[in-house]
GROMACS .gro file of C-alpha atoms in nm:
model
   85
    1UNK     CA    1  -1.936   1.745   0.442
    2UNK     CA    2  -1.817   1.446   0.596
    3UNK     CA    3  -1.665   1.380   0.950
    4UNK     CA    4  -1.351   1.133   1.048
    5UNK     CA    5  -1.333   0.952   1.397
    6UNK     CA    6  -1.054   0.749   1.568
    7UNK     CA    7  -0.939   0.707   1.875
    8UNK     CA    8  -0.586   0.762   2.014
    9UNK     CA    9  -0.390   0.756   2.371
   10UNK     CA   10  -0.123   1.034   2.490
   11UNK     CA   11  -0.016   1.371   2.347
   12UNK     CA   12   0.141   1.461   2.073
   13UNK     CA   13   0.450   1.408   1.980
   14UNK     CA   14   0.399   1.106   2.189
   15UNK     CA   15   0.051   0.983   2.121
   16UNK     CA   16  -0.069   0.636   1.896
   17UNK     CA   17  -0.368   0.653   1.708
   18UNK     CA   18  -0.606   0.379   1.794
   19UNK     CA   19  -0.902   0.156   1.689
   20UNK     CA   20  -1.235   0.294   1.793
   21UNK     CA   21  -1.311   0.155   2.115
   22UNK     CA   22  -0.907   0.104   2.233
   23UNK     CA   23  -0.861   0.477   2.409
   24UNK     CA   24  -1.122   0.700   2.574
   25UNK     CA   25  -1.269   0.855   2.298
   26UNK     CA   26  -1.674   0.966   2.408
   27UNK     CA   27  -1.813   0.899   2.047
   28UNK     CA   28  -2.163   0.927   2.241
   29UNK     CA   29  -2.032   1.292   2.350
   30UNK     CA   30  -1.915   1.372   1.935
   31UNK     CA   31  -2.234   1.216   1.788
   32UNK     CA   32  -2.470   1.421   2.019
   33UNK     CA   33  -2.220   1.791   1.972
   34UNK     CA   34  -2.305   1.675   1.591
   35UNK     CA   35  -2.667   1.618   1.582
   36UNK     CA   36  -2.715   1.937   1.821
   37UNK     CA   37  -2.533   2.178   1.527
   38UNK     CA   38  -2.752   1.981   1.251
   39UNK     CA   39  -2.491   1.763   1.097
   40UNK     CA   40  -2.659   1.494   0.914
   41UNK     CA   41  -2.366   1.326   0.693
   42UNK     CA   42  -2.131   1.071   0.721
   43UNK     CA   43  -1.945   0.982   0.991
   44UNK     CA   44  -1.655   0.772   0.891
   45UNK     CA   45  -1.370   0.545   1.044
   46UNK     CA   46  -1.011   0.639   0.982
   47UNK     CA   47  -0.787   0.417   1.057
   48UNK     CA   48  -0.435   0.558   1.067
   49UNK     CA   49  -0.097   0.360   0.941
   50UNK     CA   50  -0.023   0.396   1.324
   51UNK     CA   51  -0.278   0.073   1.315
   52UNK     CA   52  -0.211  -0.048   0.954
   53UNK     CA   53   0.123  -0.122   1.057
   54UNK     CA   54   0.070  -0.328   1.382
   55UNK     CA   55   0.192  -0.702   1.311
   56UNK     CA   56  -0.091  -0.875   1.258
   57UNK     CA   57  -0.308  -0.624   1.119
   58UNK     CA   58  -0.661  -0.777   1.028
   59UNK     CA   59  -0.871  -0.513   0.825
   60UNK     CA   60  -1.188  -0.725   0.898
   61UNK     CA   61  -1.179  -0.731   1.282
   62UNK     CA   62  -1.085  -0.344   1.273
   63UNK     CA   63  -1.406  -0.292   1.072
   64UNK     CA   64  -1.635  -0.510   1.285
   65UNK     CA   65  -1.481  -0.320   1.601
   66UNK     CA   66  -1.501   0.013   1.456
   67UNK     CA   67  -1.876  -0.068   1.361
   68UNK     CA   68  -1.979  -0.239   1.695
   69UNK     CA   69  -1.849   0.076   1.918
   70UNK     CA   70  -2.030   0.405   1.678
   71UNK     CA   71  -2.367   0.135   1.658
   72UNK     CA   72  -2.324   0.113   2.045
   73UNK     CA   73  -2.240   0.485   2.073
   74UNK     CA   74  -2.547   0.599   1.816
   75UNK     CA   75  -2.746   0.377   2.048
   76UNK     CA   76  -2.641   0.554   2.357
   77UNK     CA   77  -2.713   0.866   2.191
   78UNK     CA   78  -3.040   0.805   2.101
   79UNK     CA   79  -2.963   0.911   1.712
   80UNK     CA   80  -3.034   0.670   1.412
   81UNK     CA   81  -2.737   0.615   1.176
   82UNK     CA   82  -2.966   0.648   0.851
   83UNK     CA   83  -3.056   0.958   1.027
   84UNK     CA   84  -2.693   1.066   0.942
   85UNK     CA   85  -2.599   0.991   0.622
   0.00000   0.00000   0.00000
């Protein structure tokens, strides 16, 4: 009903979870794989404790990244985001 992105670097058991726009994540790639199967709902940010627990975690700047790399990435995939809600 609802889909979850982040980004993250390495392999598990010895991978971080990132803010969008930190590893190599091809959000362009996911959003156009979603719009070709039909998906039309959310697409949310989670961001993992792995980030939460950084010194100097600021919840504001995460959110303004997050949002600034899927609006570039629905952009670059030529999808609307009211499209997908």
């Amino acid at each position: 009903v609802h889909v979850e992105v982040k980004d993250e670097s390495g392999l598990y058991p010895d991978h971080k979870f990132l803010i969008p726009g930190e590893g190599n994540c091809d959000y362009v790639k996911i959003l156009k794989a979603l719009d070709a199967v039909g998906y039309h709902g959310f697409v949310d940010v989670e961001i993992s404790f792995m980030v939460q627990h950084r010194p100097g975690y600021d919840p504001l700047a995460v959110a303004t990244q997050s949002y600034a790399v899927l609006a570039r990435a629905f952009a670059e995939a030529g999808l609307t985001r009211e499209r997908h809600r």
